[in-house]
Amino acid sequence: MNNLTKPLLTVRNLKTYFKLDEGMVKAVDGVDFDVFPGQVVGIVGESGCGKSVTIKSALRIVEKPGEIVDGEILYHPQKNADANDGPVDLVTLKAHGKKMRDIRGNEIALIPQEPMAAFSPVHTIGNQLIEAVRLHQKVNKKQAFDIAVQALHEVGMPNPERRMGAYSWELSGGLRQRAMIAMALTCNPSLLIADEPTTAIDVTTQAQVLNLLRSLQERHNMSIIFITHDLGVIAQVADFVVVMYLGRVMETGTVDDIFHNPQHPYTKALLESIPTVHSPSKELLPTIEGSIPHPFNRPAGCPFYPRCADFMAGVCDKRTPSLQKINDKQSVSCFLHHDKAEEDEAA
Amino acid sequence: MLLYVIKRLLLLPLLVIIFSMFAFFIIQAPPGDFVTSYIAELAASGSSIDQAQIDGLRSLYGLDQPIYVQYLKWMGRIITGDLGVSLDWQRPIAELIGERLLLTVLLGIFTFLFTWALAIPIGILSATKQYSFIDYFFTVVNYFGVSTPTFMTALVLMWLAFSKFGISITGLFSAEYVDAPWTYDRVVDMLKHMWLPMVILGLDGTARLARVMRANLLDELKKPYMEMARAKGMSEWRLVMKYPVRLALNPLVSTIGWYLPLIFSGSVIVATVLNLPTIGPMLLRSLTNQDMFLAGSIILIYGFLAIIGTLISDILLVWLDPRIRMEES
């Protein structure tokens, strides 16, 4: 992406911890990334790597006992009067306060993982869409109804007027997710956060939903943060990729760099474990050795070192590498790529 | 929806008939009959009665006929609006239970409203502020409420009122209004007395209902639609009231059905302790004296209330929850 435009969202050293009776779970432990206007950023990682908590932190909807303990989330408001006042640090806002609520849904909208559970079963789709419209726009019920129908129409919902009176459980999985996307669109947000939006639906519908998101992104010139554990999905939708492991960013780069020129041993291992049409059928797929450590006893140093093929004793298990640029598009958090001088300076 | 209500209303008479058979069977079940206990009573007081008189009494009340004939005769009279005569009080049953029924229903409705008006907000507060001081406070209060028998509360309050303030808090009327005809002043007097039995009878139910509401709401508060509503930018209170509270109430609505008759039958001891002119103590007396037609009438009315209560809660549930509405149509 070009560096001349200012980022819409900047996350720096974000730390979100969950204080449990059994100990502290560092779900997000120092995450950095940027989202530029009009960019689709894919965050990829295994279950429990902190990708959902990262975006919940950005929306300030992390549930107790989770808490943002450090870092900044700078957002450039695009809509309200202080749009020119520069970025707002969302971490400093009150989670349920008016300012944060004006941003949630209005500037940054969420598409959840399970549309079935995210809609109330006893309220109609229309009721919930109109509510979303009227939370942020000063319009009457009739106008709100029209905006909602327009949004349903835009996401390709057949018979949008009639669907306004339907309940979520009366729709198919794909239509339900379309209704969710419509709800996110009603306020024309600048940033759309999609939290594994295609996990709960079947593969053919998945492709339709992905195409829809891509085309909506182009039409509205929105930015999208797309969270998934599916590298195939990332390859289809993302411009820029953030690879996460155990609450930390391992590597960032453009989608081409990540897929064709991965630098971090974790990224490489992930890509090797994807089956391709060329892989010999009788052979086992390479897997990543070991399993994800339990959140209570995370390794000291680099979180990936116990499973890493390039583990360097005395280095990786002693100190934690930081995310460093290796060229103007790609950053890696690994001692293999750390400049020796910088490393000593950091230590 | 309308179709469903009509369907349910059509089922109503059938339910009432089945229930009346059970009611009749139950009051017939104990060995002996009214005459037997009447003889025992006479014997206890030293007098006696000869066989001719006994047979006369038996045939007068139809006690010598087969059970189904007795039942049919009884039902026949009830359909024409005649509940019969109390064997024990020697007065028409309609006259006996008329005012008591009215007072019982009034007290029941007041207690019900009191319970819900108090329990639902307490449940909501406890759940939304889980593990806070207010939640622990209500938890302790609720356990007291659930574990203290209502008659105990009644006795303690009566004793306190009498020993500290020198007032007697029994009954539903002041002495001068007990047998007075219904006037505006009598209604006011009744309302002045009604609140205490209402509170005593309602405490137990309030505590239970608040616990159930808390548990239901805690389940709902974890649902993904909460997160979604937050992500939309809704304010916390508005979204809690609109989504999870609404969903947590649904299962409670279905309890209205058995709650109504429970208030009437459950209040027997309290009504006896507080000397309330309600129907509970009368049922108790009619059962011990085998006053079968009075007991039958009261049980029939209980059953009718249970059926009406279930009907109301079913209709409410269908109205509240579109998923159930969908299944029904």
XYZ file of C-alpha atoms in Angstrom:
676
model
C 0.000 0.000 0.000
C 1.226 3.464 -0.560
C 2.684 5.119 2.456
C 1.440 8.572 1.551
C -2.074 8.028 2.861
C -2.536 7.990 6.594
C -3.713 4.716 8.125
C -7.384 4.513 9.151
C -6.565 2.302 12.097
C -3.240 1.884 13.831
C -2.766 -0.765 16.501
C 0.421 -0.450 18.548
C 1.687 -2.777 21.253
C -1.875 -3.850 22.105
C -2.077 -6.061 25.175
C -5.374 -7.566 26.276
C -5.177 -9.867 29.275
C -7.786 -12.028 30.980
C -7.328 -12.213 34.695
C -8.658 -15.603 35.757
C -8.494 -17.353 39.108
C -6.033 -19.823 37.594
C -3.739 -17.073 36.396
C -3.312 -14.408 33.761
C -4.125 -15.307 30.166
C -2.264 -13.011 27.824
C -4.690 -13.400 24.922
C -3.182 -10.471 23.021
C 0.382 -9.662 23.997
C 1.847 -6.820 21.998
C 0.136 -6.665 18.630
C 1.009 -4.087 15.951
C -0.635 -3.540 12.572
C -2.121 -0.818 10.373
C -5.231 -0.686 8.259
C -5.141 1.819 5.390
C -8.247 3.277 3.738
C -9.716 0.897 1.187
C -7.462 -1.970 2.283
C -8.537 -5.500 3.140
C -6.383 -6.790 5.977
C -6.567 -10.493 6.715
C -5.637 -11.635 10.204
C -4.822 -15.324 10.163
C -3.913 -17.702 12.938
C -4.910 -20.861 14.769
C -7.762 -20.947 17.269
C -6.752 -19.173 20.431
C -4.072 -17.014 18.811
C -5.883 -13.866 19.908
C -7.243 -12.685 16.591
C -10.838 -12.337 17.823
C -9.736 -10.655 21.041
C -7.696 -8.197 18.970
C -10.716 -6.983 17.028
C -12.950 -7.073 20.100
C -10.399 -4.794 21.723
C -10.627 -2.439 18.755
C -14.416 -2.358 19.132
C -14.017 -2.144 22.910
C -16.380 -5.069 23.455
C -13.942 -7.359 25.259
C -15.909 -9.075 27.973
C -14.857 -9.292 31.588
C -12.474 -10.394 32.967
C -10.686 -9.320 29.783
C -8.999 -5.951 29.907
C -6.786 -3.872 27.660
C -3.716 -3.384 29.811
C -1.428 -1.569 27.397
C -1.075 -0.164 23.906
C -2.907 2.189 21.605
C -5.631 1.774 19.019
C -5.630 4.952 16.961
C -8.641 5.512 14.764
C -9.262 8.387 12.346
C -12.940 9.277 12.572
C -14.369 9.910 9.122
C -17.863 11.063 9.904
C -18.472 13.299 12.854
C -17.504 16.921 13.266
C -14.064 16.181 14.661
C -13.103 14.188 11.585
C -10.234 16.618 11.011
C -9.051 16.575 14.574
C -6.779 13.637 13.939
C -6.914 10.169 15.381
C -8.695 9.095 18.549
C -7.084 6.540 20.844
C -9.939 4.095 21.349
C -8.194 2.603 24.383
C -8.699 5.850 26.301
C -12.442 6.003 25.589
C -14.993 4.557 27.973
C -16.068 1.167 26.594
C -19.792 1.866 27.039
C -19.535 5.637 26.769
C -21.262 7.807 24.203
C -18.102 8.512 22.177
C -17.225 4.859 21.744
C -20.830 3.988 20.939
C -20.848 6.653 18.231
C -17.924 4.874 16.618
C -19.217 1.320 17.099
C -21.661 0.353 14.380
C -21.403 3.770 12.803
C -17.724 4.043 11.824
C -16.558 0.517 12.613
C -19.081 -2.239 12.010
C -18.895 -5.916 12.889
C -19.929 -8.984 10.941
C -20.046 -11.809 13.453
C -19.065 -15.429 13.126
C -22.477 -16.963 13.688
C -25.308 -14.900 12.225
C -27.831 -17.372 13.656
C -26.851 -16.590 17.217
C -26.077 -12.934 16.605
C -29.649 -12.100 15.621
C -32.233 -12.132 18.381
C -34.637 -14.984 17.657
C -37.692 -13.106 18.902
C -37.207 -9.883 16.948
C -37.638 -9.585 13.186
C -34.691 -8.898 10.887
C -36.350 -5.585 10.035
C -36.651 -4.589 13.666
C -32.940 -5.155 14.212
C -31.868 -3.414 10.991
C -34.058 -0.387 11.657
C -32.632 -0.232 15.159
C -29.092 -0.143 13.737
C -30.065 2.700 11.384
C -31.777 4.764 14.057
C -28.949 4.377 16.560
C -26.699 6.540 14.418
C -28.874 8.455 11.971
C -31.568 11.009 12.752
C -34.303 9.567 10.570
C -37.913 8.577 11.209
C -39.174 5.002 11.128
C -40.277 5.151 7.515
C -36.907 6.468 6.331
C -35.087 3.923 8.478
C -37.221 1.180 6.939
C -36.264 2.366 3.452
C -32.559 2.502 4.323
C -32.759 -1.036 5.734
C -34.570 -2.359 2.648
C -31.981 -0.654 0.439
C -29.183 -2.350 2.401
C -30.863 -5.755 2.077
C -31.286 -5.110 -1.621
C -27.616 -4.238 -1.959
C -26.448 -7.508 -0.399
C -28.601 -9.423 -2.862
C -31.428 -10.436 -0.552
C -34.350 -11.547 -2.684
C -37.645 -9.892 -1.754
C -36.087 -7.445 0.715
C -39.374 -5.810 1.797
C -40.865 -9.150 2.741
C -37.710 -10.311 4.527
C -37.938 -7.319 6.830
C -40.753 -9.159 8.605
C -38.882 -12.466 8.770
C -37.083 -13.928 11.776
C -33.448 -14.974 11.511
C -34.294 -18.668 11.892
C -36.591 -18.480 8.870
C -33.655 -17.677 6.577
C -30.992 -19.971 5.172
C -27.421 -19.671 6.468
C -26.243 -17.653 3.479
C -29.190 -15.250 3.560
C -28.760 -14.832 7.293
C -25.140 -13.771 6.795
C -26.258 -11.427 4.015
C -28.759 -9.873 6.414
C -25.918 -9.392 8.917
C -23.769 -7.741 6.272
C -26.724 -5.508 5.378
C -27.049 -4.520 9.020
C -23.354 -3.614 9.124
C -23.778 -1.564 5.934
C -26.800 0.465 7.067
C -24.607 3.193 8.536
C -22.041 3.127 5.758
C -19.052 2.361 8.006
C -15.459 3.198 7.046
C -14.131 -0.004 8.562
C -15.829 -3.375 8.457
C -14.615 -6.072 10.799
C -15.527 -9.556 9.673
C -14.905 -12.186 12.366
C -14.715 -15.511 10.521
C -17.871 -14.592 8.593
C -17.841 -17.737 6.480
C -17.029 -20.416 9.060
C -20.654 -21.246 9.800
C -21.785 -21.591 6.176
C -21.150 -24.166 3.475
C -18.415 -23.814 0.876
C -20.486 -22.702 -2.123
C -22.273 -20.049 -0.098
C -18.885 -19.076 1.366
C -17.598 -18.109 -2.068
C -20.712 -15.991 -2.697
C -20.347 -14.181 0.611
C -16.641 -13.530 -0.045
C -17.412 -12.121 -3.510
C -20.133 -9.979 -2.022
C -17.769 -8.562 0.615
C -15.137 -7.811 -2.007
C -17.581 -6.014 -4.283
C -19.079 -4.037 -1.400
C -15.584 -3.031 -0.332
C -14.851 -1.643 -3.795
C -18.214 0.115 -4.137
C -18.075 1.796 -0.720
C -14.284 2.098 -0.608
C -14.354 0.627 2.893
C -11.502 -0.965 4.741
C -12.069 -4.498 5.955
C -10.354 -6.478 8.675
C -10.974 -10.087 7.821
C -10.344 -12.677 10.484
C -10.003 -16.316 9.573
C -8.006 -19.461 10.210
C -8.418 -20.403 6.570
C -5.446 -19.418 4.414
C -7.488 -20.141 1.267
C -9.974 -17.463 2.254
C -7.131 -15.023 2.975
C -5.710 -15.600 -0.506
C -9.111 -14.790 -2.017
C -9.954 -11.584 -0.183
C -6.988 -9.940 1.502
C -4.563 -7.276 0.240
C -2.411 -7.398 3.326
C -1.914 -10.246 5.783
C -1.175 -10.332 9.508
C -0.072 -13.757 10.788
C -0.673 -14.242 14.502
C 0.504 -16.885 16.949
C -0.232 -16.976 20.688
C -1.206 -13.344 20.998
C 1.681 -11.966 18.964
C 2.181 -10.954 15.354
C 4.684 -13.275 13.625
C 4.745 -11.727 10.200
C 2.979 -9.079 8.139
C 3.135 -8.431 4.437
C 1.172 -8.158 1.216
C -0.766 -11.218 0.260
C 1.774 -11.993 -2.510
C 4.742 -11.737 -0.175
C 3.146 -13.904 2.467
C 2.150 -16.651 0.064
C 5.157 -16.561 -2.259
C 7.950 -15.274 -0.080
C 7.182 -16.188 3.544
C 10.005 -15.322 5.943
C 8.889 -16.474 9.377
C 9.302 -20.204 10.121
C 5.680 -20.271 11.387
C 4.283 -18.796 8.169
C 6.363 -21.234 6.152
C 5.139 -24.172 8.206
C 1.524 -23.028 7.861
C 1.798 -22.793 4.094
C 3.457 -26.191 3.841
C 0.567 -27.824 5.630
C -1.963 -26.747 2.981
C -2.790 -29.517 0.505
C -2.486 -28.595 -3.153
C -3.700 -30.360 -6.271
C -0.071 -31.214 -7.014
C 0.754 -32.909 -3.749
C 1.141 -36.696 -4.060
C -2.005 -38.367 -2.817
C -0.492 -41.158 -0.709
C 1.868 -38.926 1.224
C 1.025 -37.385 4.567
C 0.802 -33.613 4.675
C 3.544 -31.943 6.653
C 2.226 -30.760 10.011
C 3.624 -28.350 12.556
C 5.385 -30.331 15.279
C 3.931 -30.240 18.777
C 0.830 -28.405 19.848
C -0.098 -24.923 20.963
C 1.129 -24.403 24.543
C -1.448 -24.012 27.264
C -2.242 -20.330 27.819
C -1.050 -20.527 31.440
C 2.445 -21.748 30.661
C 3.518 -19.882 27.623
C 7.155 -20.292 26.799
C 9.555 -17.494 27.636
C 11.116 -15.836 24.614
C 9.596 -16.354 21.196
C 6.195 -18.063 21.647
C 6.823 -20.326 18.670
C 10.299 -21.638 19.572
C 9.209 -25.054 21.018
C 7.716 -25.962 17.647
C 10.127 -24.089 15.423
C 12.321 -25.886 12.885
C 14.927 -23.133 13.052
C 15.109 -22.906 16.837
C 18.355 -21.370 18.080
C 19.133 -22.433 21.616
C 20.127 -19.636 23.947
C 18.517 -17.006 21.723
C 14.905 -17.861 20.920
C 14.120 -19.252 24.384
C 15.726 -16.311 26.191
C 14.432 -13.181 24.524
C 11.274 -12.222 22.661
C 11.836 -10.986 19.117
C 10.087 -7.798 18.036
C 8.315 -7.146 14.741
C 10.872 -5.572 12.392
C 10.752 -4.457 8.797
C 12.799 -6.582 6.416
C 11.780 -4.586 3.340
C 9.294 -1.790 2.733
C 6.306 -4.131 2.657
C 7.119 -7.020 4.929
C 7.849 -7.278 8.652
C 8.902 -10.346 10.600
C 9.207 -11.096 14.278
C 12.072 -13.596 14.296
C 15.718 -13.528 15.322
C 16.684 -15.101 11.977
C 15.877 -11.774 10.384
C 16.903 -9.410 13.116
C 19.820 -7.237 12.302
C 22.533 -8.246 14.752
C 23.220 -4.666 15.819
C 19.545 -3.850 16.393
C 19.115 -6.996 18.351
C 21.888 -6.120 20.753
C 20.499 -2.652 21.087
C 17.061 -4.053 21.940
C 18.632 -6.368 24.501
C -52.486 -16.822 16.429
C -56.282 -16.316 16.494
C -56.761 -19.859 15.276
C -54.569 -21.120 18.076
C -56.586 -19.227 20.696
C -59.851 -20.595 19.302
C -58.441 -24.108 19.280
C -57.415 -23.766 22.902
C -60.794 -22.332 23.896
C -62.584 -25.268 22.256
C -60.497 -27.656 24.332
C -61.474 -25.875 27.514
C -64.832 -27.611 28.241
C -63.279 -31.019 27.665
C -60.517 -30.253 30.163
C -63.031 -29.019 32.705
C -65.116 -32.211 32.387
C -62.085 -34.460 32.796
C -60.959 -32.426 35.750
C -64.400 -32.541 37.372
C -64.292 -36.352 37.214
C -60.958 -36.360 39.002
C -62.228 -33.880 41.554
C -65.246 -36.032 42.272
C -63.185 -39.180 42.455
C -60.761 -37.573 44.906
C -63.423 -36.338 47.300
C -65.063 -39.762 47.172
C -61.796 -41.552 47.805
C -61.584 -41.401 51.623
C -63.492 -44.226 53.339
C -66.916 -43.326 54.689
C -68.959 -40.286 53.789
C -70.336 -37.158 55.353
C -72.948 -39.110 57.284
C -70.250 -41.340 58.803
C -68.331 -38.390 60.105
C -71.576 -36.721 61.192
C -72.396 -39.816 63.284
C -68.876 -39.804 64.723
C -69.288 -36.158 65.613
C -72.595 -36.823 67.318
C -71.145 -39.789 69.162
C -68.254 -37.663 70.355
C -70.679 -35.131 71.814
C -72.609 -37.910 73.566
C -75.753 -38.092 71.437
C -76.705 -40.750 68.919
C -78.810 -41.199 65.845
C -80.912 -44.228 64.758
C -80.541 -46.256 61.580
C -83.727 -44.870 59.945
C -82.435 -41.358 60.319
C -79.062 -42.379 58.890
C -80.706 -43.984 55.857
C -82.887 -40.916 55.480
C -79.845 -38.652 55.400
C -78.061 -40.953 52.972
C -80.908 -41.017 50.477
C -81.531 -37.294 50.925
C -78.019 -36.553 49.647
C -77.995 -39.463 47.206
C -75.153 -41.146 49.071
C -76.787 -44.579 48.630
C -76.560 -44.450 44.836
C -73.673 -45.681 42.622
C -70.772 -43.252 42.248
C -71.423 -42.387 38.595
C -75.047 -41.523 39.334
C -73.878 -39.252 42.127
C -71.367 -37.652 39.765
C -73.905 -37.106 37.002
C -76.428 -35.624 39.429
C -73.749 -33.337 40.805
C -72.623 -32.209 37.344
C -76.206 -31.742 36.258
C -76.806 -29.346 39.121
C -73.537 -27.505 38.518
C -74.342 -26.927 34.853
C -77.570 -25.243 35.876
C -75.556 -23.062 38.217
C -76.464 -24.859 41.444
C -73.391 -25.817 43.451
C -75.580 -27.535 46.024
C -75.814 -27.165 49.781
C -72.975 -27.554 52.238
C -73.769 -30.583 54.404
C -71.720 -29.130 57.188
C -72.861 -25.492 57.194
C -76.378 -26.240 55.950
C -76.193 -23.266 53.609
C -76.047 -22.930 49.813
C -72.435 -23.318 48.645
C -72.617 -20.420 46.180
C -73.553 -18.143 49.035
C -70.820 -19.570 51.286
C -67.901 -19.215 48.921
C -69.045 -16.191 46.910
C -67.322 -13.462 48.882
C -64.457 -15.680 49.993
C -63.721 -16.519 46.396
C -63.698 -12.847 45.440
C -61.324 -12.008 48.300
C -59.112 -14.987 47.481
C -58.843 -14.023 43.834
C -58.153 -10.390 44.770
C -55.455 -11.397 47.231
C -54.014 -13.822 44.687
C -53.825 -11.187 41.965
C -52.288 -8.629 44.317
C -49.734 -11.161 45.497
C -48.952 -12.115 41.923
C -48.418 -8.511 40.830
C -46.339 -7.803 43.935
C -44.174 -10.859 43.276
C -43.477 -10.000 39.652
C -43.048 -6.282 40.221
C -40.381 -7.011 42.817
C -38.747 -10.206 41.537
C -38.100 -9.210 37.928
C -36.148 -6.002 38.693
C -34.230 -7.816 41.459
C -33.385 -10.634 39.048
C -32.245 -8.173 36.388
C -30.098 -6.223 38.855
C -28.521 -9.369 40.314
C -27.675 -10.778 36.900
C -26.331 -7.628 35.297
C -24.260 -6.850 38.390
C -23.255 -10.453 39.064
C -20.951 -10.955 42.076
C -21.335 -7.335 43.114
C -22.447 -6.230 46.573
C -26.023 -5.791 45.358
C -26.065 -9.301 43.887
C -24.776 -10.889 47.122
C -27.211 -8.783 49.144
C -30.208 -10.018 47.186
C -28.857 -13.570 47.174
C -28.839 -13.593 50.978
C -32.275 -11.959 51.186
C -33.619 -14.439 48.640
C -32.343 -17.434 50.575
C -34.098 -16.116 53.651
C -37.227 -15.670 51.582
C -37.101 -19.173 50.151
C -36.186 -20.957 53.356
C -38.538 -19.252 55.796
C -42.005 -20.820 55.765
C -44.613 -18.161 55.032
C -46.693 -18.984 58.118
C -43.547 -18.387 60.177
C -43.123 -14.940 58.647
C -46.791 -14.297 59.354
C -46.452 -15.340 63.012
C -43.319 -13.255 63.533
C -44.881 -10.182 61.967
C -48.077 -10.636 63.984
C -46.101 -10.931 67.186
C -43.950 -7.900 66.337
C -46.966 -5.774 65.404
C -48.792 -6.774 68.564
C -45.925 -6.565 71.062
C -44.318 -3.384 69.721
C -47.253 -1.415 68.367
C -50.160 -3.062 70.098
C -52.052 -3.612 66.869
C -53.621 -6.783 65.611
C -52.947 -7.403 61.956
C -55.180 -10.378 61.320
C -58.126 -10.554 58.971
C -58.860 -8.501 55.901
C -61.293 -6.039 57.491
C -61.549 -3.865 60.560
C -64.130 -5.130 63.063
C -66.830 -2.696 61.939
C -66.582 -3.766 58.296
C -66.472 -7.550 58.686
C -70.134 -8.141 57.987
C -70.930 -4.796 56.388
C -72.216 -4.622 52.809
C -69.759 -3.571 50.090
C -69.246 0.193 50.157
C -66.404 2.457 49.087
C -65.214 2.662 52.693
C -65.192 -1.114 53.004
C -63.030 -1.437 49.876
C -60.583 1.125 51.264
C -60.538 -0.717 54.582
C -59.857 -3.995 52.785
C -56.970 -2.508 50.779
C -55.481 -1.201 54.038
C -55.464 -4.761 55.389
C -54.623 -6.536 52.153
C -50.992 -5.384 51.788
C -49.661 -7.377 54.715
C -50.937 -10.821 53.655
C -49.859 -9.841 50.147
C -46.294 -9.212 51.310
C -46.202 -12.342 53.482
C -47.601 -14.576 50.759
C -45.467 -12.944 48.090
C -42.059 -13.123 49.797
C -41.478 -16.776 49.087
C -42.561 -16.497 45.449
C -40.562 -13.303 44.966
C -37.401 -14.949 46.209
C -37.855 -17.964 43.953
C -38.805 -15.932 40.904
C -35.880 -13.542 41.387
C -33.453 -16.495 41.511
C -34.939 -18.004 38.358
C -34.903 -14.644 36.582
C -31.262 -14.141 37.583
C -30.267 -17.579 36.287
C -32.217 -17.178 33.029
C -30.778 -13.751 32.410
C -27.211 -14.867 33.149
C -27.615 -17.490 30.426
C -28.917 -14.921 27.978
C -26.230 -12.346 28.772
C -23.603 -14.710 27.359
C -25.335 -15.086 23.997
C -23.656 -13.719 20.859
C -26.556 -11.382 20.111
C -25.437 -9.341 23.128
C -22.036 -8.761 21.592
C -23.673 -7.920 18.277
C -26.009 -5.393 19.889
C -23.015 -3.811 21.618
C -21.089 -3.740 18.359
C -24.026 -1.840 16.838
C -23.452 0.899 19.386
C -26.493 0.333 21.591
C -26.325 1.619 25.124
C -25.915 -1.110 27.698
C -29.236 -0.715 29.517
C -31.274 -0.398 26.374
C -29.845 -3.557 24.887
C -30.177 -5.532 28.109
C -33.840 -4.590 28.392
C -34.613 -5.204 24.733
C -32.917 -8.542 24.103
C -31.869 -10.738 27.041
C -34.576 -9.628 29.479
C -37.215 -10.333 26.891
C -35.783 -13.790 26.224
C -35.272 -14.556 29.912
C -38.916 -13.734 30.649
C -40.321 -16.250 28.189
C -39.801 -19.351 30.344
C -41.218 -17.504 33.349
C -44.435 -16.718 31.535
C -45.196 -20.407 31.283
C -45.129 -20.664 35.088
C -48.140 -18.362 35.467
C -50.324 -21.375 34.751
C -49.541 -23.243 37.928
C -48.794 -20.117 39.913
C -52.408 -18.989 40.138
C -53.833 -22.110 41.816
C -50.685 -22.393 43.933
C -51.413 -19.043 45.543
C -54.903 -20.189 46.492
C -54.019 -23.600 47.827
C -50.600 -22.635 49.195
C -52.093 -19.929 51.353
C -54.167 -22.284 53.533
C -51.822 -22.174 56.507
C -51.091 -18.476 56.272
C -54.792 -17.724 55.841
C -55.528 -19.814 58.935
C -52.778 -18.125 60.944
C -53.814 -14.643 59.850
C -57.514 -15.488 60.073
C -58.130 -14.387 56.506
C -61.658 -14.834 55.157
C -60.317 -16.593 52.075
C -61.192 -19.939 50.641
C -58.191 -21.956 51.854
C -59.299 -22.515 55.462
C -62.793 -23.360 54.253
C -61.425 -26.083 51.981
C -59.445 -27.505 54.880
C -62.525 -27.637 57.100
C -64.721 -29.137 54.386
C -62.162 -31.865 53.773
C -61.803 -32.821 57.424
C -65.588 -32.924 57.813
C -66.094 -34.765 54.536
C -68.374 -31.956 53.389
C -68.126 -33.429 49.908
C -70.124 -30.995 47.825
C -68.387 -27.959 49.289
C -64.956 -29.576 48.926
C -65.862 -30.673 45.397
C -66.963 -27.196 44.426
C -63.786 -25.621 45.759
C -61.535 -28.194 44.102
C -63.440 -27.708 40.877
C -62.842 -23.973 41.104
C -59.119 -24.562 41.760
C -58.977 -26.773 38.722
C -60.788 -24.226 36.651
C -58.295 -21.569 37.770
C -55.383 -23.839 36.862
C -56.840 -24.423 33.419
C -57.464 -20.700 32.884
C -53.961 -19.895 34.148
C -52.393 -22.380 31.744
C -54.493 -20.969 28.920
C -53.381 -17.425 29.723
C -49.711 -18.385 29.944
C -49.867 -20.393 26.718
C -51.467 -17.509 24.853
C -48.922 -15.077 26.309
C -46.076 -17.373 25.340
C -47.308 -17.707 21.773
C -47.691 -13.949 21.614
C -44.197 -13.344 23.040
C -42.214 -15.993 21.200
C -42.530 -16.164 17.415
C -40.747 -19.530 17.360
C -43.605 -21.157 19.253
C -46.130 -19.291 17.111
C -44.500 -20.829 14.057
C -44.801 -24.368 15.422
C -48.448 -23.910 16.246
C -49.593 -22.698 12.838
